[in-house]
Coordinates of C-alpha atoms and ligand atoms in Angstrom, one line a residue:
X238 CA -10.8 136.4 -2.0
X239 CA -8.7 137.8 -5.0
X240 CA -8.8 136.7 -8.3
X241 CA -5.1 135.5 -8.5
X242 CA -5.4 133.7 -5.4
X243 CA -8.5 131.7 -6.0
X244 CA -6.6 130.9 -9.8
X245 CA -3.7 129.5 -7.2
X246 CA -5.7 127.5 -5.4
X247 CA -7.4 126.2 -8.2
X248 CA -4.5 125.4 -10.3
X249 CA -3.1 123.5 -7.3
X250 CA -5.7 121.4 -6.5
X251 CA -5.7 120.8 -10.6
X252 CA -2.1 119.4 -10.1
X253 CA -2.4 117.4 -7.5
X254 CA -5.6 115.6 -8.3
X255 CA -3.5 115.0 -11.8
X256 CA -0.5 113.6 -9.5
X257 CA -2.5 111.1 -7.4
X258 CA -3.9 110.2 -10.8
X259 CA -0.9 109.8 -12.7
X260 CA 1.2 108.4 -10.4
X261 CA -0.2 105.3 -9.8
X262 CA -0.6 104.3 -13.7
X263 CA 2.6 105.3 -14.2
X264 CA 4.4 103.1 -11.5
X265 CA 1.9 100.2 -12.5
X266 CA 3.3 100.2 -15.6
X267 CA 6.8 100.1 -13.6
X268 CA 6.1 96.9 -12.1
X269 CA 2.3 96.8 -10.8
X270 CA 3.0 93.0 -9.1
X271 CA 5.5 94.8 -6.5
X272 CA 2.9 97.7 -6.1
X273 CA 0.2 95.7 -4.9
X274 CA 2.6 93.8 -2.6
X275 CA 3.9 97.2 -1.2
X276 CA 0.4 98.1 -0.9
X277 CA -1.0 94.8 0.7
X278 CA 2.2 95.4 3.2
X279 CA 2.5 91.4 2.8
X280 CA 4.3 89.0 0.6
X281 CA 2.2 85.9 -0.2
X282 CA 5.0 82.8 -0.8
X283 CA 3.8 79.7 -2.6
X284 CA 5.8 76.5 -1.7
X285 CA 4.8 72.7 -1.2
X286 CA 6.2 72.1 2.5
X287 CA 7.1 68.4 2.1
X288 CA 10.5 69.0 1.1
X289 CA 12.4 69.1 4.2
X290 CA 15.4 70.6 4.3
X291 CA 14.6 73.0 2.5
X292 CA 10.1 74.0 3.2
X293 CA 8.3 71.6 5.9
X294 CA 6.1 72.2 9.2
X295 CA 7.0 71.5 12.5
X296 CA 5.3 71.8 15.8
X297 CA 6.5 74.0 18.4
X298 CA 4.7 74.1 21.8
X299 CA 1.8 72.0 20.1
X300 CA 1.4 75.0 17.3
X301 CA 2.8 74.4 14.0
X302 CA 5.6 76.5 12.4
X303 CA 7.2 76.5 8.9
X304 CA 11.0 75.4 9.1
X305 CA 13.3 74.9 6.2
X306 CA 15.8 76.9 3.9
X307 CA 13.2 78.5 2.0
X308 CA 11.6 79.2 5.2
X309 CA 14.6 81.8 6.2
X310 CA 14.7 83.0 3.2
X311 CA 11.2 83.9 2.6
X312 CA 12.0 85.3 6.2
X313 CA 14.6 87.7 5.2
X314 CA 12.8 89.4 1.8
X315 CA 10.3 90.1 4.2
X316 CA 12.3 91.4 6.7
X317 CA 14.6 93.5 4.3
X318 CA 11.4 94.9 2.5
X319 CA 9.6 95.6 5.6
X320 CA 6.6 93.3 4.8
X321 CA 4.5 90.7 6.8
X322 CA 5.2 87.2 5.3
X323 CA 2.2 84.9 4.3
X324 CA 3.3 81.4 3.5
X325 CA 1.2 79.9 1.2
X326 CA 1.4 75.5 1.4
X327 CA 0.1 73.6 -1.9
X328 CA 1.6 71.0 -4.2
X329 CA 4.2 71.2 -5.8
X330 CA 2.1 71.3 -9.1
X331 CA -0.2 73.4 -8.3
X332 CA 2.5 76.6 -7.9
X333 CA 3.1 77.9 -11.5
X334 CA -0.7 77.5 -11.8
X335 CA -1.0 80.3 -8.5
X336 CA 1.1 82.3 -9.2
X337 CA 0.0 83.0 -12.4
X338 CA -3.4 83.5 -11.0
X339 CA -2.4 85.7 -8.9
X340 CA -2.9 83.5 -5.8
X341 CA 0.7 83.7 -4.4
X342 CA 3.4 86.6 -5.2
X343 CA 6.6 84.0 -5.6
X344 CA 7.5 80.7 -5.5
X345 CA 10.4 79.9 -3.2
X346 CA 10.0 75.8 -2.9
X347 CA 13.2 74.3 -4.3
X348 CA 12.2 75.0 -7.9
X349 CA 14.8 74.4 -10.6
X350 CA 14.7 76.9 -13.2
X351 CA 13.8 74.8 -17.1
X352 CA 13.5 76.8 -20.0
X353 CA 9.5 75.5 -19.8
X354 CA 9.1 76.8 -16.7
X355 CA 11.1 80.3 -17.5
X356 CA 7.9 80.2 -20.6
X357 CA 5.8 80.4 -17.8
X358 CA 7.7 82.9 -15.2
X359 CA 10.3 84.8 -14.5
X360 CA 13.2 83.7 -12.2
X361 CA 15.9 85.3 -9.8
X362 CA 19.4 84.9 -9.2
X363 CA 19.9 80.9 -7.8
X364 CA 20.5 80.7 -4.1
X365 CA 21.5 77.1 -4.9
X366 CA 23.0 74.8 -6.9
X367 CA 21.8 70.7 -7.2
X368 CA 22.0 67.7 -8.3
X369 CA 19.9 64.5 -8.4
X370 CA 20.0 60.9 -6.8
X371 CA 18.1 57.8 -6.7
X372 CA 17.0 56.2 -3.7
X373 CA 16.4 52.3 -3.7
X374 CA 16.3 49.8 -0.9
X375 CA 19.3 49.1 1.2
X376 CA 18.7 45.3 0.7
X377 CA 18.1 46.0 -3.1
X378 CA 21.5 47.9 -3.3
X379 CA 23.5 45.6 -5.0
X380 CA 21.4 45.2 -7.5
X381 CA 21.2 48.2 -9.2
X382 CA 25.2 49.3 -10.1
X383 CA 24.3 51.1 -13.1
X384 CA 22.0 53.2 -15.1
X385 CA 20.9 50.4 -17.4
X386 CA 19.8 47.7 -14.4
X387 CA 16.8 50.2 -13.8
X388 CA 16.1 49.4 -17.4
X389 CA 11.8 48.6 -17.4
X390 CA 11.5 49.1 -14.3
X391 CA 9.1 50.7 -11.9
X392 CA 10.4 54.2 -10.5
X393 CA 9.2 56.9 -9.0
X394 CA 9.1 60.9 -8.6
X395 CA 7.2 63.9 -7.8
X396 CA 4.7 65.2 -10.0
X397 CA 5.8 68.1 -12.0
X398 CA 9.2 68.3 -11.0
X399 CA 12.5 67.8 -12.8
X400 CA 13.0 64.2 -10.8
X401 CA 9.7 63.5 -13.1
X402 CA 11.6 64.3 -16.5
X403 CA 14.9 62.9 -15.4
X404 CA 12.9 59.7 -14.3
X405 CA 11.4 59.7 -17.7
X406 CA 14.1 61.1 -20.0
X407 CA 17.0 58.4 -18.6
X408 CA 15.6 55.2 -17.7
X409 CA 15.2 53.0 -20.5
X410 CA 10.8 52.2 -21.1
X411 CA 10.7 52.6 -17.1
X412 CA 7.3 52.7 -15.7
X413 CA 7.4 56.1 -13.8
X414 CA 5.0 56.4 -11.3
X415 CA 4.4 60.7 -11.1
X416 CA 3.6 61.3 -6.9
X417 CA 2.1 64.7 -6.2
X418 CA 3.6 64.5 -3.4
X419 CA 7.1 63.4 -2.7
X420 CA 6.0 61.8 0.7
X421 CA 4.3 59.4 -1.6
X422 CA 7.3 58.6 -3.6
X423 CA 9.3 57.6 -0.7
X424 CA 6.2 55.4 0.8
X425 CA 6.2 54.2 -3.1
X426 CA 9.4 52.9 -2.6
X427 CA 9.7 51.5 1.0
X428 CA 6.6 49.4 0.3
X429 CA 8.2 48.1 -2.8
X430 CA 5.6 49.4 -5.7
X431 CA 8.5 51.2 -6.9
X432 CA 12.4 49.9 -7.0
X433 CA 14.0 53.3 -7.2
X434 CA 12.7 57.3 -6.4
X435 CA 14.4 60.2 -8.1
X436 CA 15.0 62.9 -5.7
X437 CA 17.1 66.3 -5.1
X438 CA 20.6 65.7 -3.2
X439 CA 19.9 67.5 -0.1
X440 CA 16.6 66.2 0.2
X441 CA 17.3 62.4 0.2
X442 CA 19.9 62.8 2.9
X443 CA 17.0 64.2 5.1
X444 CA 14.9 61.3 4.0
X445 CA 18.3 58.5 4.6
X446 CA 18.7 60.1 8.6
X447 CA 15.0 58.9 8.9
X448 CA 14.6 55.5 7.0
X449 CA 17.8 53.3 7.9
X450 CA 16.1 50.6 5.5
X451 CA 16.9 53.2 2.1
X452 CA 20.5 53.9 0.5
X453 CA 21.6 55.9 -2.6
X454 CA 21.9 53.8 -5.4
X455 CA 25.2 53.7 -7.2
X456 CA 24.6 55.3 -10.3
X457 CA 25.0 59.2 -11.7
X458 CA 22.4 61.1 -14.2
X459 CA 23.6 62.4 -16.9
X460 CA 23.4 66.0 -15.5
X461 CA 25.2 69.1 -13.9
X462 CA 24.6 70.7 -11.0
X463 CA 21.2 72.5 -11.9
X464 CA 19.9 76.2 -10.3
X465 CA 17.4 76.1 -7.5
X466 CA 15.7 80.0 -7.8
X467 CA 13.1 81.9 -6.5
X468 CA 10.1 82.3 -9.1
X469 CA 8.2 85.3 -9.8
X470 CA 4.9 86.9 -12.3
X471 CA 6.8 87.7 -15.9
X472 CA 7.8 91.5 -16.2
X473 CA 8.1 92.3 -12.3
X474 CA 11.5 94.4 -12.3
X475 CA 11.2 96.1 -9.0
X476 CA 10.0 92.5 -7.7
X477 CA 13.5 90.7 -9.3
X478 CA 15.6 93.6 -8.0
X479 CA 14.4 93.6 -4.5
X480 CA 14.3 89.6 -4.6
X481 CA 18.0 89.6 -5.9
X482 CA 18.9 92.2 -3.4
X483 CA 18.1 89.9 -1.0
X484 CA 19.6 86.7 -2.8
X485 CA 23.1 88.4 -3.0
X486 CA 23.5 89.1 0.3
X487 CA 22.4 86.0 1.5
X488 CA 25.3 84.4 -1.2
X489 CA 27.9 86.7 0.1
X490 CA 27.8 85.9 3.6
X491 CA 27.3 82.4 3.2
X492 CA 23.5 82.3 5.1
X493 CA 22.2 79.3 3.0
X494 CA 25.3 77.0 5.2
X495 CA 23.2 78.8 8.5
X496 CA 20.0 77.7 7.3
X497 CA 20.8 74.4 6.2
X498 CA 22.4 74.1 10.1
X499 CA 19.0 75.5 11.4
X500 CA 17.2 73.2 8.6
X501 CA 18.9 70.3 10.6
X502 CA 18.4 71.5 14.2
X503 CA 14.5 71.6 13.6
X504 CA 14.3 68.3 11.7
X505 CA 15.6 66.6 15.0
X506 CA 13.5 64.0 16.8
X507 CA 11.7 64.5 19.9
X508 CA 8.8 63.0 21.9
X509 CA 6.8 60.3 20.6
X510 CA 4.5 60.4 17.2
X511 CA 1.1 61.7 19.4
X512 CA 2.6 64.4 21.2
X513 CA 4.7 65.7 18.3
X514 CA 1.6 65.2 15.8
X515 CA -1.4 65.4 17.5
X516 CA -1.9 68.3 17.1
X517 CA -2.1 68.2 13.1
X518 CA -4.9 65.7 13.4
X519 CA -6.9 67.5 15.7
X520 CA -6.6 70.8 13.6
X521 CA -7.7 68.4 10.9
X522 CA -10.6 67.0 12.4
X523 CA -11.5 70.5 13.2
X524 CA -11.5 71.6 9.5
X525 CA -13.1 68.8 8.4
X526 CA -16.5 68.5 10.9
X527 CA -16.5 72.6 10.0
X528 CA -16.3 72.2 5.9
X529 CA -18.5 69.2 5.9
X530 CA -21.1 71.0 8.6
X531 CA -21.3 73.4 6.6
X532 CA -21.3 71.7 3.3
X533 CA -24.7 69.9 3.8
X534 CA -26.4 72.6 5.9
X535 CA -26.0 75.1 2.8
X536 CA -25.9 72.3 0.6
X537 CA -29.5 71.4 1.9
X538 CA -30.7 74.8 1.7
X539 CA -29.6 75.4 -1.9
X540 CA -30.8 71.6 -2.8
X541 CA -34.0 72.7 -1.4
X542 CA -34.5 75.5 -3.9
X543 CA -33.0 73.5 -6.7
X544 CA -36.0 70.7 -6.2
X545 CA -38.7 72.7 -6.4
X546 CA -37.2 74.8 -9.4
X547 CA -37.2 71.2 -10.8
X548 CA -40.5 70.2 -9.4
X549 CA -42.0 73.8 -11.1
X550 CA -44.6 73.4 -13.5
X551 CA -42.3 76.4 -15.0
X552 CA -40.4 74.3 -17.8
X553 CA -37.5 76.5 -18.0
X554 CA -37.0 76.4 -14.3
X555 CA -36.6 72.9 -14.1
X556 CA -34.8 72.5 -17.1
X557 CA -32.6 74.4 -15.4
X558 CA -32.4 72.9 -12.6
X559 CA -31.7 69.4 -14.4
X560 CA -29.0 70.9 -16.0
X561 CA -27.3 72.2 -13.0
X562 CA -27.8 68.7 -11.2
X563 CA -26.3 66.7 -14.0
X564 CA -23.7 68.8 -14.3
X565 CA -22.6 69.2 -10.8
X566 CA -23.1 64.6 -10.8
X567 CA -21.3 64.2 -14.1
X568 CA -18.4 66.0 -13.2
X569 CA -15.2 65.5 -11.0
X570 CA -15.4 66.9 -7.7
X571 CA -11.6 67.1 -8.0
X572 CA -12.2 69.2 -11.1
X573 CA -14.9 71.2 -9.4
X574 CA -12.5 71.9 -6.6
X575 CA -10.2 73.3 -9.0
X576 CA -12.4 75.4 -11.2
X577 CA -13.3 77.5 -7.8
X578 CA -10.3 77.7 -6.7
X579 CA -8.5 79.3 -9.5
X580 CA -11.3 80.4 -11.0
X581 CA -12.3 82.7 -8.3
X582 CA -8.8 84.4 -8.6
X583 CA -8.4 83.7 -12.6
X584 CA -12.2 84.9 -13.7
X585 CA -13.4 86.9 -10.9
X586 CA -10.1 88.7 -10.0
X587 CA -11.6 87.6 -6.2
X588 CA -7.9 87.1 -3.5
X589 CA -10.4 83.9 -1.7
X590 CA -8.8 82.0 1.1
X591 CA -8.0 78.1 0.1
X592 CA -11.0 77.1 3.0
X593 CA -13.6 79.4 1.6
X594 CA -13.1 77.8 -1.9
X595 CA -13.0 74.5 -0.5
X596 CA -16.4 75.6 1.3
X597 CA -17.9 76.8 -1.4
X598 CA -17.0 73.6 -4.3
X599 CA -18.3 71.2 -1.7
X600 CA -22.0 73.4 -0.8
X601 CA -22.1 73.5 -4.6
X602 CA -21.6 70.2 -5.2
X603 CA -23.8 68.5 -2.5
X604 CA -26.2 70.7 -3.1
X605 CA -26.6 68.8 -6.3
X606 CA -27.1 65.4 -5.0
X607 CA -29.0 66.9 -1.9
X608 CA -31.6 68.6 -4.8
X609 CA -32.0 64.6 -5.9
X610 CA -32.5 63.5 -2.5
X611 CA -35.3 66.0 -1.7
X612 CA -37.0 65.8 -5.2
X613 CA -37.1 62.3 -5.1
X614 CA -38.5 62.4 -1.3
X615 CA -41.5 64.8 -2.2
X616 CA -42.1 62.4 -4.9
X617 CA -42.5 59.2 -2.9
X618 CA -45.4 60.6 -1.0
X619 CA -48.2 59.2 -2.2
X620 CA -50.6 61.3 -4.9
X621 CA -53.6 60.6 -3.5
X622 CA -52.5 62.4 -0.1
X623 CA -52.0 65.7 -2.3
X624 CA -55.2 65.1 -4.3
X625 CA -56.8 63.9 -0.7
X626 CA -55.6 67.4 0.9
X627 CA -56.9 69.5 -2.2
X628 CA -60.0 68.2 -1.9
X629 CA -60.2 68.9 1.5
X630 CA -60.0 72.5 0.5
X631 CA -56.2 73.0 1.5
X632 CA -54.4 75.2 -1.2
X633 CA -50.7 74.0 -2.5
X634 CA -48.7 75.7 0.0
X635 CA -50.8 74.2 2.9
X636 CA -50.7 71.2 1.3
X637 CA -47.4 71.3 0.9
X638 CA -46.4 72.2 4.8
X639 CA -49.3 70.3 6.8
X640 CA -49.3 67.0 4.5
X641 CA -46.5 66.2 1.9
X642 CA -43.4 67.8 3.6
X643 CA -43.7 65.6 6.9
X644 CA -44.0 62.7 5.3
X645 CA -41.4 63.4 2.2
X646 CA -38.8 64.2 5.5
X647 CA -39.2 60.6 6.5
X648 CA -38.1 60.1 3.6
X649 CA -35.2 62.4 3.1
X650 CA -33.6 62.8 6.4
X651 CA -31.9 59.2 6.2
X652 CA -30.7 59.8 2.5
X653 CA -29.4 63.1 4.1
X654 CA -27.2 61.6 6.4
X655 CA -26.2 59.2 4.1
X656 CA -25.0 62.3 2.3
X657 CA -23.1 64.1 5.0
X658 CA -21.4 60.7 5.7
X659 CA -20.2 60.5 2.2
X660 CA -19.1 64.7 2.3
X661 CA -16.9 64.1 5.4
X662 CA -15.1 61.4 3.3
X663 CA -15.0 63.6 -0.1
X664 CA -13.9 66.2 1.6
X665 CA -10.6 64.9 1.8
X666 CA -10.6 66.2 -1.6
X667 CA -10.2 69.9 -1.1
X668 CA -6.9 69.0 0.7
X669 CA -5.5 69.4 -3.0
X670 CA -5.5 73.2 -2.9
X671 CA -4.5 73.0 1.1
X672 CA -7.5 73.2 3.0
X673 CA -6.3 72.0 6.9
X674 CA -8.6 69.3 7.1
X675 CA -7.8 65.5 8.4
X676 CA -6.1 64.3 5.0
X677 CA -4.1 67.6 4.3
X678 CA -2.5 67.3 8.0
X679 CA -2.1 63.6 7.2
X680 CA 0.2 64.2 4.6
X681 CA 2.1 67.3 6.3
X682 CA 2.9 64.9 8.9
X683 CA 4.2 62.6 6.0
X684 CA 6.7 65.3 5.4
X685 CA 7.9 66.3 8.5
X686 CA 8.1 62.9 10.1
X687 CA 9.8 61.2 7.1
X688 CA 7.4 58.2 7.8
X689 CA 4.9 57.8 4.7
X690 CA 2.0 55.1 6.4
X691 CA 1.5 56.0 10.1
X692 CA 0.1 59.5 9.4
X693 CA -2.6 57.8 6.3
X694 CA -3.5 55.0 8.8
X695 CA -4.4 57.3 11.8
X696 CA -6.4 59.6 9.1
X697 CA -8.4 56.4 8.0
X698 CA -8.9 55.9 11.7
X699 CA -10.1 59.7 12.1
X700 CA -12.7 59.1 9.0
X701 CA -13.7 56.4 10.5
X702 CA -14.6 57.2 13.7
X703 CA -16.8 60.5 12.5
X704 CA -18.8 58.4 9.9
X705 CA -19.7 55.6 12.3
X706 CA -20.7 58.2 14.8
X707 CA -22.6 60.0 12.6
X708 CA -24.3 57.1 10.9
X709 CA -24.9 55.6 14.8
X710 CA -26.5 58.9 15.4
X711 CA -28.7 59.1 12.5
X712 CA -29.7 55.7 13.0
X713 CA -31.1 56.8 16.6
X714 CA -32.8 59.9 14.8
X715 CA -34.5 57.4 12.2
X716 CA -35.5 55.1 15.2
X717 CA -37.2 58.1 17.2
X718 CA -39.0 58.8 14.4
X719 CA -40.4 55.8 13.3
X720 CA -41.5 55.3 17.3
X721 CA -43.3 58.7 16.3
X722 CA -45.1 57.0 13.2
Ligands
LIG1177 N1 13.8 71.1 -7.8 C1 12.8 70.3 -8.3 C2 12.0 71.0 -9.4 O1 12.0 72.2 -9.5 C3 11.8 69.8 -7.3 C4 11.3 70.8 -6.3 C5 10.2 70.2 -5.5 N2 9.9 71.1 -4.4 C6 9.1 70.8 -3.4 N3 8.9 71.8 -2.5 N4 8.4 69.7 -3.3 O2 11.4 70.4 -10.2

């Protein structure tokens, strides 16, 4: 090979290597948010989907579907970017917190831009404009004419919305009851805790087709008509332009009148409550036998471990371990819930679905009362059968296996079911970062079927039924064994 050429070759591979380098700093600095979503080929959307018409589920063919006007739009940036669409569902309040995180791309769930929020996050173009109402009781109507007959008195609204402030900023010393979800407002109100809810336009006439027995109230907020936009991560600009791209056609040729249309065709009534439904609670049940399963089966392996670090004659190993037990029982599980979830995206810079998190917070944290249950079982067996054992010439481990263990799992195994009992119940919890389990489809089924109690009761049914089983079963175990004594 000649000199010249082998310089060539060299100098080209020099370049290129320095182009693939280059290039992808130098577009991250562009806009590194819409790099990773080109790169991902999918666009995550955050929304809370109990905010019919414009995010809510609906079943189709027994399978579930999202339906709304944010729905079709999240549709249609997809479709004009070529990109898969990933709809995200958690609360309302819980958005600006994930996307910040990184959890979700944008926010497309009704969300009024406030100069807080725009703090926060940047927002696009509006592809609406609202305004508020209040809801009350049609026999309570004539009551309220104004403003000022609300004075004092209980109302209610969706947590960290604008209905919250409105709620709070216009009606003299009322006692505002913040919802997290807006389901819960409306069930607030029909069962009279609450004599008014603040709630979008557009979203109370959903609500007024399906409850007969609730009526606008006839007063006005001292407010204009207010932006609803799509948020987005600050300094994005190929994310805004694509996003507005999308927006202005969608103004131009009038789409939001098509979707609301659509919105209204898919909120329409058909078959009873179980065959529309069921569906969601069996998904539920599904989810919730699999986290809790799972939950004390790790849970007991880890709370193993954890009581004998605390049983080691080792001091710093079981001071460890005491720490990690009193801090897993002295803590929220709610909180722990939280610190996984966001924490796993936040801290570890780890994209973990909702149900792993879930997963994990609840191993973690029954692994902490199951360490209890286990070192307080080895603990009740007598000392004399260790010191018996010893002398018998069996060394600890031997000891441990052929004479302590069997009779510390008498001991344990009811405590344990006690435990996964109580984990199918807690694990309603995890529904807050939208884990599919039984309370999660509950509410969802508050949002699509406009009716706030039915779905809670038949979830409290659900509960029900798996912990009596389970404690029926255990019961039977416990009996076996004591016929084995
Ligand atoms: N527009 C109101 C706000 O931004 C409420 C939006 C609530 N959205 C929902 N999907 N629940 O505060």
């Amino acid at each position: 090979m000649n000199k010249t050429f082998k310089i060539i070759i060299v100098i080209a591979i020099l370049i290129s290597s320095a182009m693939i380098y280059i290039n992808p700093i130098a577009s991250a600095k562009e806009d590194s948010n819409w790099n990773k979503i080109k790169q991902r080929g999918e666009i995550r959307v955050g929304l809370s989907a109990d905010y019919a018409p414009l995010e809510f589920e609906k079943t189709v063919h027994g399978k579930t579907e999202y339906a709304g006007v944010d729905i079709e739009l999240a549709k249609k940036i997809a479709k004009d970017n070529h990109l898969k669409l990933k709809i995200v569902n958690m609360q309302f309040d819980s958005l600006l917190g994930a996307l910040k995180t990184g959890k979700i791309d944008i926010i497309i769930s009704g969300m009024t831009t406030t100069p807080e929020r725009k703090k926060e996050v940047d927002f696009t173009e509006p592809y609406m404009m609202t305004n508020n109402t209040m809801l009350v009781k049609k026999s309570e109507k004539n009551q309220y004419k104004s403003l000022k007959d609300f004075d004092g008195k209980k109302i209610a609204a969706q947590k960290g919305t604008e209905q919250e402030k409105i709620a709070q900023n216009e009606i003299n010393n009322g006692q505002i009851s913040s919802l997290s979800r807006l389901p819960d407002a409306i069930l607030a109100l029909k069962s009279g805790k609450v004599v008014g809810t603040v709630i979008e336009k557009p979203v109370a006439e959903a609500y007024l087709k399906q409850n007969p027995e609730l009526d606008f109230a006839d007063v006005k907020f001292n407010e204009e008509k207010k932006p609803t936009c799509i948020a987005l991560p600050k300094d994005s600009p190929e994310l805004l332009k694509h996003l507005n791209q999308t927006i202005d056609e969608v103004k131009s040729k009038n789409l939001i009148d098509s979707y609301m249309n659509k919105a209204a065709e898919d909120m329409q009534d058909d078959g009873n409550f179980f065959t529309k439904y069921g569906s969601f609670f069996i998904k539920g049940i599904k989810d919730t036998i699999l986290i809790s399963s799972i939950g004390v089966i790790l849970g007991s392996i880890l709370g193993a471990l954890i009581a004998l670090m605390k049983l080691s004659k080792f001091k710093p190993l079981s001071w460890l371990a005491s720490i990690y037990i009193e801090f897993l029982r002295g803590t929220p599980m709610l909180v722990q819930v939280f610190i996984v979830f966001f924490g796993t995206t936040a801290a570890l810079g780890l994209d973990v679905s909702a149900l792993i998190c879930g997963t994990i917070a609840l191993v973690i944290n029954s692994s902490a009362y199951i360490a209890e249950i286990i070192r307080a079982g080895i603990n009740a067996v007598d000392k004399g059968q260790t010191e018996a054992a010893r002398s018998l010439g069996l060394n600890y481990s031997q000891t441990m296996k052929f004479v302590v263990m069997p009779q510390a799992i008498k001991n344990i195994l009811p405590a344990l079911g006690n435990e996964f009992v109580t984990l199918i119940k807690e694990s309603s919890i995890v529904s807050t970062i939208g884990v599919g389990e039984i309370m999660f489809n509950a509410q969802v089924v508050q949002g699509i079927s406009f009716d706030p109690f039915t779905p809670l009761l038949i979830a409290a049914v659900l509960y029900f039924i798996l912990t009596f089983a389970l404690s029926r079963i255990m019961s039977l175990v416990e009996g076996r064994m004591k016929a084995s004594d």
